[in-house]
Amino acid sequence: MRNPNDVLSSLKKNAKDQSYQYERLYRNLYNPEFFLLAYQNIYANEGNMTAGTDGETIDGMGMERINRLIDSLKDHSYQPNPAKRQYIKKKNGKMRPLGIPSFDDKLVQEVARLILESIYEPNFSNLSHGFRPKRSCHTALMHVQRNFTGVKWFIEGDIKSFFDTIDHQTMVNILRKRIKDEYFLGLIWKFLKAGYLEDWTFHNTYSGTPQGSVISPILSNIYLNEFDKYVEEYTEKFNRGKVRAENGEYKKIMSRIGRLKNGRYSAEKWEQFNDEEKANAKLHLKRLYDELYKYTRTDPMDEEYRRLVYVRYADDWLCGVIGSKQDAETIKADFKEFLSEKLRLELSEEKTLITNAQDKARFLGYDICAYADAGFIKDKNGRKMRSRNSKIKLLVPHEKWQRKLTDYGALKIKIDENGKEKYQPFHRANLIRNDDIEILTQYNAEIRGLYNYYRLANNVSILNTFGYIMKMSMLKTFGAKYQLHVSGVKKKYGQKNFGVKYMTKAGVKTAYFYDQGFRKDRTNVGTGEIDLIPKLYGNVTRTSLVARLKACRCEWCGVENVELEIHHVRKLKNLQGKKTWEKRMIARKRKTMALCKACHAKLHAGKLD
């Protein structure tokens, strides 16, 4: 069997050739190495310990299970299980449906995802940032700040129930442009039509890709790449004028200055001036330059100059328009028509807004606005001139950090007799029973998480208020735990630097409350890490897991040349550490253990020790 990385590299080589059609993709699903690579990629996700509708989790994964899957794919009897439907609360209070596939289906979907990504990723638009390698919300926001300078209008795009309304036939037709393998397309069709179980009642899926599935993000990007290509073509037709026309007032004053320097104040006549005349001449020129600097060199309202800029993250997109409001209205109508007719998608009227750039548009949780910059720059000839106005600001919305505090239960807002809000930090009863180090770690993680997301903002220092309220809430939580006043908590854990001592193998260590401040930070924006869930135990390399599985040696009894099953636990802290196998996993900081079938069966029967 070929190395899957070699196969994927081969697929990428032909991706740039738009006329190339891929054949015989389905046979890659007969390769066990592909499934091992898929297992490496997804095994660490916490949701894998949640059973799907087949009652199975990741626990017990081994080559026998993989080979059973491959056999069902070979004889085409493979049928994905319906996803388990659950709901998660959205920020607006509504509920979002989430599909939980069985782990075997996740594994097959990950293999298909790897193949699709190799084919389509090289051709995705540079204006798309969601669910892509080395791209994130942060790269999308930085694209806005760099490229939306000078815009007059924003169009905030929102596709209504996008993931639930993707048209299956349109999806497969888009895939068929590049893929000439009906078996592989049939597999994608099975994923789309798998249905879901809600309250143990089966429901067919007539449209959409289930949120929560492994393959949904890449399919959504393939689908909306058609929109990206349309916008790029539309932009070429919409843009008009190479440069803005010269500003008449600027040109008039510049001409006066030029005539003076070449005439009355020329170098030859300057030598004939006395000190008073020179001083008056300098004052005259200064006044003219002061008047000049009130204007930009080009006309910001030039009707013959138009530009359209665009960025997309998943189903959220933002346009910036240098032009009239009517131009923005026309663009919105044209985009709506394309999405409806070509992709069978509907724009949300209440959320797709046209906003003056001086006001605030909302994109990816940030407020975005243009502001006039009164600074100066030098042109290519070294002449001082007004810099272009309408630069872009990224701002932390007030309600975002306020809602975080109320969601955590760290803040209560009271209204005084004058109708003003009063903030009251509050203890968190749900944390009182936790260990001291767990309480501190929880607060630090929440503070760092919000700051890490909003660290690009021009006004990120506003999070100092958030940090102060979180600290007071933490002090009150410790106070409620030990029945102390805040002053008593500070005395116990440190007046200036709040620290909690905890035991490690190396001895006693101290963890401190977050005190790094909230400064604008734009380092490492292109890593894509902001959109990933951090892993607690990074020292367990993914390749080592597959190597342990391939070693065919039980890590408990030591028997060799046997089929293994990987035992998984959701969290190490859930292990009580009473049994020897638990102690061993805790000591190695591993959430997995490779066991022979006999030992794995004993473990689940409570007889392994």
XYZ file of C-alpha atoms in Angstrom:
609
model
C 0.000 0.000 0.000
C 1.217 3.499 -0.911
C 2.120 5.973 1.788
C -0.942 8.248 2.154
C 1.235 11.378 2.294
C 2.658 10.463 -1.130
C -0.867 9.992 -2.478
C -2.020 13.347 -1.115
C 1.059 15.100 -2.552
C 0.303 13.563 -5.932
C -3.271 14.823 -5.790
C -2.053 18.341 -4.940
C 0.291 18.419 -7.949
C -2.641 18.222 -10.365
C -4.931 20.526 -8.389
C -3.869 23.765 -10.102
C -4.828 22.366 -13.521
C -8.522 23.320 -13.606
C -9.208 20.960 -16.508
C -7.787 17.935 -14.676
C -10.383 15.417 -13.491
C -9.619 12.994 -10.700
C -10.379 9.314 -11.171
C -10.062 6.231 -8.963
C -10.140 8.138 -5.679
C -12.350 5.598 -3.933
C -9.639 2.927 -3.964
C -7.667 4.992 -1.426
C -10.268 3.956 1.133
C -8.941 0.391 0.853
C -5.596 1.521 2.278
C -5.261 0.892 6.072
C -2.478 3.498 6.232
C -4.997 6.178 5.295
C -7.179 5.186 8.241
C -4.197 5.218 10.593
C -3.372 8.743 9.403
C -6.998 9.733 9.952
C -6.866 8.181 13.430
C -3.726 10.207 14.226
C -5.492 13.397 13.159
C -8.686 13.071 15.169
C -8.044 10.766 18.134
C -7.293 13.629 20.576
C -10.676 15.324 20.125
C -12.605 15.102 23.379
C -15.926 14.430 21.608
C -14.663 11.022 20.483
C -15.600 9.613 23.873
C -19.247 10.532 23.235
C -21.095 7.559 21.783
C -22.842 7.931 18.444
C -26.152 6.335 17.535
C -24.377 2.956 17.203
C -23.383 3.147 20.877
C -19.654 3.047 20.022
C -16.893 5.510 20.939
C -13.222 5.724 19.986
C -12.427 3.279 22.787
C -11.250 -0.066 21.461
C -9.898 1.254 18.180
C -7.602 -1.243 16.495
C -6.665 -2.772 13.154
C -9.524 -5.268 13.309
C -12.026 -2.406 13.475
C -10.279 -0.592 10.613
C -10.192 -3.712 8.443
C -13.895 -4.304 9.104
C -14.601 -0.769 7.869
C -12.456 -1.286 4.758
C -14.289 -4.539 3.926
C -17.640 -2.731 4.061
C -16.272 -0.023 1.763
C -14.940 -2.618 -0.688
C -18.271 -4.400 -1.075
C -20.159 -1.042 -0.892
C -22.239 -2.186 2.055
C -20.900 0.691 4.163
C -23.709 2.954 5.308
C -23.050 5.859 7.700
C -25.048 5.823 10.889
C -27.493 8.691 11.395
C -25.960 11.431 13.533
C -27.129 11.961 17.090
C -28.885 15.334 17.166
C -28.078 17.632 20.090
C -28.543 21.361 20.568
C -26.134 24.004 21.805
C -27.108 27.494 22.871
C -26.202 30.329 20.483
C -25.151 33.799 21.633
C -28.584 35.187 20.758
C -30.282 32.631 23.011
C -31.517 30.422 20.168
C -30.475 26.785 19.857
C -28.120 25.479 17.154
C -28.475 21.839 16.047
C -25.314 19.771 16.300
C -24.858 16.324 14.760
C -22.664 13.768 16.536
C -21.547 11.041 14.086
C -20.358 7.646 15.258
C -16.583 7.371 15.532
C -16.277 4.875 12.651
C -18.053 7.399 10.426
C -15.712 10.142 11.650
C -12.787 7.977 10.589
C -14.136 7.434 7.067
C -15.037 11.121 6.806
C -11.516 12.135 7.816
C -10.034 9.993 5.013
C -12.445 11.612 2.539
C -11.621 15.044 3.961
C -7.886 14.517 3.446
C -8.509 13.626 -0.197
C -10.874 16.556 -0.811
C -8.521 19.021 0.875
C -5.623 17.953 -1.352
C -7.754 18.504 -4.451
C -9.484 21.766 -3.544
C -7.315 23.647 -1.020
C -4.726 24.834 -3.622
C -7.533 26.490 -5.609
C -9.473 28.134 -2.801
C -9.635 31.917 -2.918
C -7.143 33.943 -0.878
C -10.190 35.845 0.363
C -11.494 32.784 2.237
C -10.182 32.189 5.776
C -12.470 29.693 7.547
C -11.459 26.069 8.265
C -8.231 26.329 6.292
C -4.583 25.547 7.149
C -2.694 28.527 8.621
C -5.807 30.705 8.398
C -8.163 31.806 11.126
C -10.514 34.521 12.339
C -7.403 36.596 13.011
C -6.069 36.339 9.451
C -9.509 37.373 8.153
C -9.587 40.393 10.468
C -6.051 41.447 9.561
C -7.048 41.176 5.876
C -9.845 43.659 6.610
C -7.509 46.101 8.342
C -4.917 45.946 5.560
C -7.210 46.007 2.527
C -10.344 47.948 3.481
C -8.603 51.344 3.798
C -10.685 54.157 2.313
C -14.003 52.279 2.112
C -17.188 54.323 2.420
C -19.696 51.525 2.995
C -19.729 48.072 4.556
C -21.982 45.203 3.484
C -22.295 42.696 6.333
C -23.181 39.355 4.746
C -25.026 36.567 6.515
C -26.365 33.444 4.812
C -29.542 32.195 6.441
C -29.082 28.772 8.129
C -26.214 28.025 5.746
C -25.099 24.634 7.067
C -28.716 23.419 7.160
C -29.638 24.592 3.646
C -26.737 23.458 1.438
C -28.417 21.840 -1.560
C -27.198 18.242 -1.931
C -27.616 18.022 -5.704
C -25.792 21.333 -6.205
C -23.022 20.123 -3.872
C -22.472 16.911 -5.839
C -22.644 18.779 -9.170
C -19.840 21.102 -7.964
C -17.747 18.087 -6.946
C -18.440 16.396 -10.274
C -16.622 19.224 -12.109
C -13.293 17.899 -10.755
C -14.037 14.332 -9.630
C -14.827 11.588 -12.114
C -15.319 8.736 -9.670
C -18.952 7.850 -8.995
C -18.036 5.530 -6.120
C -16.331 8.392 -4.268
C -19.185 10.785 -5.076
C -21.611 8.108 -3.922
C -19.805 8.016 -0.566
C -20.191 11.805 -0.198
C -23.860 11.392 -1.108
C -24.233 8.802 1.671
C -22.748 11.248 4.209
C -25.167 13.964 3.107
C -28.193 11.657 3.238
C -27.318 9.805 6.458
C -30.058 11.547 8.451
C -30.159 12.072 12.207
C -31.785 10.720 15.340
C -33.608 13.062 17.681
C -35.370 11.571 20.710
C -34.711 8.193 19.057
C -36.783 9.169 16.024
C -35.083 8.994 12.613
C -35.218 12.085 10.385
C -34.097 12.250 6.765
C -31.710 15.035 5.721
C -32.926 16.608 2.499
C -30.414 19.458 2.577
C -27.452 20.712 4.577
C -24.295 19.223 6.056
C -24.463 18.357 9.757
C -22.561 20.805 11.975
C -20.169 18.742 14.040
C -19.222 16.290 11.303
C -15.578 15.985 10.237
C -16.301 16.527 6.554
C -18.717 19.457 6.873
C -16.096 22.285 6.908
C -14.339 21.227 3.696
C -17.656 20.635 1.906
C -18.901 24.083 2.973
C -15.724 25.709 1.622
C -16.018 23.831 -1.690
C -19.624 25.010 -1.928
C -18.935 28.677 -1.111
C -15.796 28.778 -3.246
C -18.257 29.185 -6.126
C -19.408 32.413 -4.454
C -15.797 33.530 -3.892
C -15.035 33.080 -7.597
C -18.173 35.014 -8.531
C -17.200 37.899 -6.208
C -13.680 38.038 -7.678
C -15.104 38.249 -11.220
C -17.696 40.800 -10.082
C -14.958 42.913 -8.462
C -12.985 43.114 -11.720
C -16.070 44.442 -13.519
C -17.101 46.773 -10.690
C -13.723 48.460 -10.109
C -13.269 51.633 -12.113
C -10.440 54.134 -12.473
C -6.740 53.538 -11.895
C -6.324 56.410 -9.446
C -8.612 59.044 -7.952
C -8.825 62.405 -9.680
C -6.733 65.220 -8.247
C -8.425 67.259 -5.544
C -9.241 70.685 -7.097
C -8.597 72.658 -3.914
C -5.295 70.880 -3.297
C -4.214 71.489 -6.884
C -5.169 75.199 -6.734
C -3.134 75.883 -3.573
C -0.203 73.802 -4.847
C -0.179 75.895 -8.032
C -0.051 79.144 -5.999
C 2.876 77.799 -3.984
C 4.642 76.776 -7.197
C 4.155 80.186 -8.802
C 5.511 81.948 -5.702
C 8.591 79.733 -5.522
C 9.321 80.213 -9.204
C 8.452 83.912 -9.178
C 8.401 86.321 -6.252
C 10.192 83.897 -3.884
C 12.618 82.397 -6.389
C 16.217 81.763 -5.276
C 17.469 84.775 -7.280
C 15.011 87.246 -5.664
C 15.301 85.656 -2.249
C 18.876 86.881 -1.954
C 17.659 90.466 -2.377
C 15.221 90.239 0.578
C 16.071 91.734 3.925
C 15.427 89.767 7.147
C 11.938 91.187 7.622
C 10.912 90.385 4.028
C 12.265 86.846 4.387
C 10.328 86.366 7.625
C 7.117 87.621 5.978
C 7.689 85.369 2.957
C 8.213 82.300 5.181
C 5.050 83.162 7.134
C 3.118 83.529 3.872
C 4.305 80.139 2.615
C 3.562 78.516 5.983
C -0.036 79.755 5.833
C -0.414 78.375 2.343
C 0.984 74.989 3.398
C -1.285 74.942 6.452
C -4.212 75.506 4.103
C -2.869 72.846 1.714
C -2.678 70.213 4.444
C -6.397 70.512 5.073
C -6.959 68.602 1.839
C -5.855 65.268 0.430
C -4.017 65.249 -2.881
C -6.757 63.164 -4.513
C -10.509 63.654 -4.410
C -11.996 61.163 -1.915
C -15.450 61.674 -3.495
C -14.345 61.025 -7.086
C -17.368 59.345 -8.733
C -15.188 57.906 -11.480
C -13.188 55.860 -8.969
C -14.782 52.715 -7.496
C -13.447 49.749 -5.563
C -14.918 46.623 -4.007
C -13.077 44.534 -1.395
C -14.310 41.291 0.152
C -13.391 38.700 2.769
C -15.150 35.510 3.936
C -14.918 33.300 6.996
C -17.185 30.236 6.676
C -20.688 31.627 6.006
C -19.894 35.134 7.314
C -18.601 37.634 4.775
C -17.867 41.345 4.660
C -17.591 43.733 1.724
C -16.112 47.228 1.659
C -17.267 49.625 -1.046
C -15.523 52.761 -2.254
C -18.463 54.293 -4.042
C -22.020 55.417 -3.397
C -24.662 53.843 -1.187
C -26.513 52.954 -4.380
C -23.440 50.975 -5.472
C -23.611 49.049 -2.200
C -27.349 48.402 -2.669
C -26.728 47.080 -6.188
C -23.904 44.793 -4.995
C -26.098 43.371 -2.232
C -28.941 42.684 -4.702
C -26.596 41.028 -7.222
C -24.995 38.830 -4.549
C -28.418 37.842 -3.260
C -29.505 36.836 -6.763
C -26.372 34.727 -7.377
C -26.666 32.897 -4.059
C -30.340 32.181 -4.663
C -30.160 31.111 -8.309
C -26.791 29.346 -8.454
C -26.335 27.970 -4.924
C -29.941 27.864 -3.654
C -28.992 29.886 -0.572
C -30.858 32.761 1.030
C -29.371 35.946 2.444
C -30.672 36.861 5.864
C -32.337 40.246 5.301
C -32.237 41.256 8.963
C -28.512 40.450 9.256
C -27.223 41.472 5.810
C -26.767 45.175 6.492
C -25.366 48.136 4.595
C -23.470 50.304 7.078
C -21.725 53.639 6.657
C -18.016 53.029 7.256
C -17.947 55.787 9.884
C -20.377 53.670 11.923
C -19.634 50.166 13.213
C -20.036 46.945 11.259
C -19.838 43.619 13.089
C -17.600 40.847 11.727
C -16.338 37.782 13.595
C -17.199 39.299 16.957
C -15.273 42.543 16.342
C -16.695 46.003 15.671
C -15.123 47.427 12.505
C -15.197 51.077 11.523
C -13.283 53.609 9.449
C -11.750 56.644 11.107
C -10.244 59.817 9.689
C -6.468 59.899 10.068
C -5.106 63.444 10.380
C -1.492 62.306 10.107
C 0.988 63.154 7.368
C 3.148 61.131 5.016
C 5.611 61.998 2.245
C 4.880 61.289 -1.408
C 7.410 59.746 -3.820
C 8.963 63.181 -4.366
C 9.472 63.711 -0.656
C 6.646 66.250 -0.352
C 4.638 66.270 2.852
C 0.958 65.440 2.331
C -2.131 64.299 4.210
C -2.263 60.551 4.574
C -5.298 58.760 3.189
C -8.191 58.968 5.590
C -10.672 56.234 6.512
C -8.247 53.743 7.969
C -9.780 50.691 9.608
C -10.119 50.164 13.343
C -10.792 46.797 14.969
C -12.648 47.197 18.249
C -13.735 44.997 21.153
C -17.536 45.379 21.484
C -18.523 46.329 25.034
C -21.295 43.734 25.246
C -18.948 40.871 24.301
C -16.761 40.989 27.413
C -19.714 42.029 29.565
C -21.738 38.999 28.402
C -18.764 36.713 29.093
C -18.733 37.881 32.701
C -22.459 37.337 33.154
C -22.296 33.934 31.389
C -19.524 32.844 33.756
C -21.568 34.070 36.711
C -18.698 36.400 37.695
C -20.758 39.601 37.397
C -24.149 40.880 38.421
C -25.410 44.159 36.958
C -27.670 46.319 39.074
C -29.518 49.464 38.020
C -29.400 52.360 40.512
C -32.137 54.945 41.085
C -30.705 57.095 38.256
C -30.958 54.237 35.773
C -27.188 53.698 35.605
C -25.588 50.269 35.514
C -23.548 49.218 38.534
C -21.167 46.279 38.218
C -20.917 43.883 41.140
C -18.294 41.095 40.914
C -19.760 37.857 42.244
C -18.417 34.540 43.514
C -18.988 31.418 41.381
C -20.706 28.758 43.441
C -20.078 26.032 40.855
C -16.294 26.327 41.408
C -16.212 26.314 45.214
C -15.793 22.526 45.504
C -12.847 22.476 43.115
C -9.233 22.402 44.270
C -7.495 25.779 44.645
C -5.303 25.170 41.606
C -8.351 24.192 39.520
C -10.171 27.421 40.451
C -7.149 29.562 39.582
C -6.537 27.664 36.343
C -10.177 28.106 35.304
C -10.058 31.891 35.770
C -6.685 32.206 34.022
C -7.856 30.110 31.062
C -10.988 32.232 30.639
C -9.050 35.503 30.816
C -6.356 34.341 28.409
C -8.969 32.906 26.040
C -10.864 36.187 25.667
C -7.673 38.259 25.460
C -6.122 35.919 22.905
C -9.142 36.373 20.644
C -9.379 40.170 21.002
C -5.649 40.944 21.146
C -5.784 42.467 17.616
C -8.181 45.215 18.707
C -7.145 48.860 18.768
C -8.980 49.251 22.081
C -7.932 45.916 23.614
C -6.939 47.768 26.807
C -10.657 47.923 27.613
C -10.242 44.312 28.793
C -8.470 45.663 31.885
C -11.978 46.131 33.296
C -12.794 42.534 32.396
C -9.592 41.350 34.091
C -10.303 43.380 37.249
C -13.846 41.989 37.601
C -12.576 38.437 37.025
C -9.950 38.911 39.742
C -12.517 40.233 42.213
C -14.838 37.342 41.349
C -12.005 34.867 41.946
C -11.151 36.449 45.310
C -14.810 36.227 46.321
C -14.956 32.594 45.162
C -11.980 31.735 47.400
C -13.614 33.778 50.147
C -16.850 31.799 49.840
C -14.866 28.547 49.878
C -12.918 29.352 53.048
C -15.424 31.781 54.621
C -13.013 34.717 54.421
C -13.367 38.363 53.462
C -11.493 39.493 50.335
C -8.807 40.994 52.568
C -8.363 37.618 54.264
C -8.021 35.863 50.901
C -5.338 38.353 49.827
C -3.502 37.826 53.094
C -3.565 34.054 52.591
C -2.554 33.956 48.903
C -0.606 37.191 48.402
C -1.468 40.883 48.464
C 0.158 41.852 45.145
C 0.777 38.582 43.334
C -2.024 36.112 43.994
C -0.479 32.623 43.975
C -1.634 29.061 44.660
C 0.872 26.390 45.701
C 0.525 22.867 44.280
C 2.521 19.655 44.378
C 4.480 18.209 41.448
C 7.059 15.431 41.133
C 9.744 18.111 41.333
C 8.257 19.502 44.551
C 6.026 22.423 45.446
C 5.356 25.002 42.735
C 3.291 28.199 42.667
C 0.809 29.245 39.980
C -0.061 32.946 39.791
C -3.156 34.843 38.695
C -2.845 36.322 35.187
C -0.979 39.642 35.320
C 0.417 40.054 31.798
C -1.851 42.996 30.947
C -3.955 43.590 27.821
C -1.872 45.105 25.057
C -2.437 45.013 21.308
C -0.533 41.989 19.987
C -0.416 40.906 16.359
C 2.327 38.303 16.492
C 1.793 34.786 15.111
C -1.465 35.733 13.382
C -0.898 33.375 10.443
C -0.654 30.140 12.443
C -4.374 29.348 12.486
C -4.005 28.304 16.131
C -6.729 30.705 17.291
C -9.411 28.458 15.801
C -8.098 25.267 17.378
C -9.007 23.806 20.751
C -5.806 23.630 22.824
C -4.694 20.138 23.830
C -3.878 19.566 27.481
C -1.173 16.944 27.038
C 0.939 17.993 24.106
C 3.798 15.621 24.953
C 1.898 12.650 23.524
C 2.840 12.752 19.861
C 0.280 11.507 17.392
C 2.760 9.389 15.497
C 3.642 7.529 18.692
C 0.055 6.306 19.055
C 0.047 4.633 15.641
C 3.533 3.225 16.264
C 2.277 1.690 19.501
C -0.699 0.198 17.685
C 1.539 -1.227 14.964
C 3.973 -2.670 17.526
C 1.428 -5.437 18.296
C 2.672 -5.590 21.885
C 0.277 -5.265 24.822
C 1.398 -2.449 27.116
C -0.009 -4.274 30.137
C 0.806 -7.984 29.925
C 3.623 -7.677 27.372
C 2.326 -10.360 24.983
C 3.590 -9.775 21.427
C 2.312 -10.322 17.882
C -1.339 -9.858 18.854
C -4.170 -7.652 17.656
C -4.384 -4.569 19.868
C -7.185 -2.258 20.920
C -6.483 1.269 22.119
C -8.142 2.092 25.410
C -9.120 5.780 25.611
C -10.179 7.920 28.545
C -11.903 11.305 28.239
C -9.725 13.127 30.806
C -6.828 12.012 32.968
C -8.201 13.924 35.930
C -11.250 11.639 35.865
C -9.041 8.656 36.765
C -9.078 7.958 40.489
C -5.542 6.540 40.510
C -6.505 3.558 42.659
C -5.796 0.834 40.108
C -2.309 0.183 38.790
C -3.285 0.753 35.149
C -4.747 4.143 36.124
C -1.553 5.096 37.951
C 0.476 4.123 34.906
C -1.623 6.303 32.557
C -1.446 9.230 34.988
C 2.334 8.862 35.397
C 2.868 8.857 31.620
C 0.289 11.632 31.061
C -1.330 9.449 28.435
C -5.039 9.238 27.763
C -4.452 6.047 25.758
C -3.159 2.550 26.419
C -2.533 -0.155 23.800
C -3.952 -3.448 25.117
C -4.536 -6.934 23.789
C -8.184 -7.940 23.554
C -8.037 -10.037 26.709
C -6.560 -7.222 28.812
C -8.985 -4.671 27.369
C -11.938 -6.905 28.211
C -10.591 -7.355 31.767
C -10.166 -3.591 32.160
C -13.818 -2.925 31.297
C -14.875 -5.786 33.588
C -12.942 -4.151 36.450
C -10.551 -7.100 36.742
C -7.347 -5.536 35.375
C -4.877 -4.684 38.140
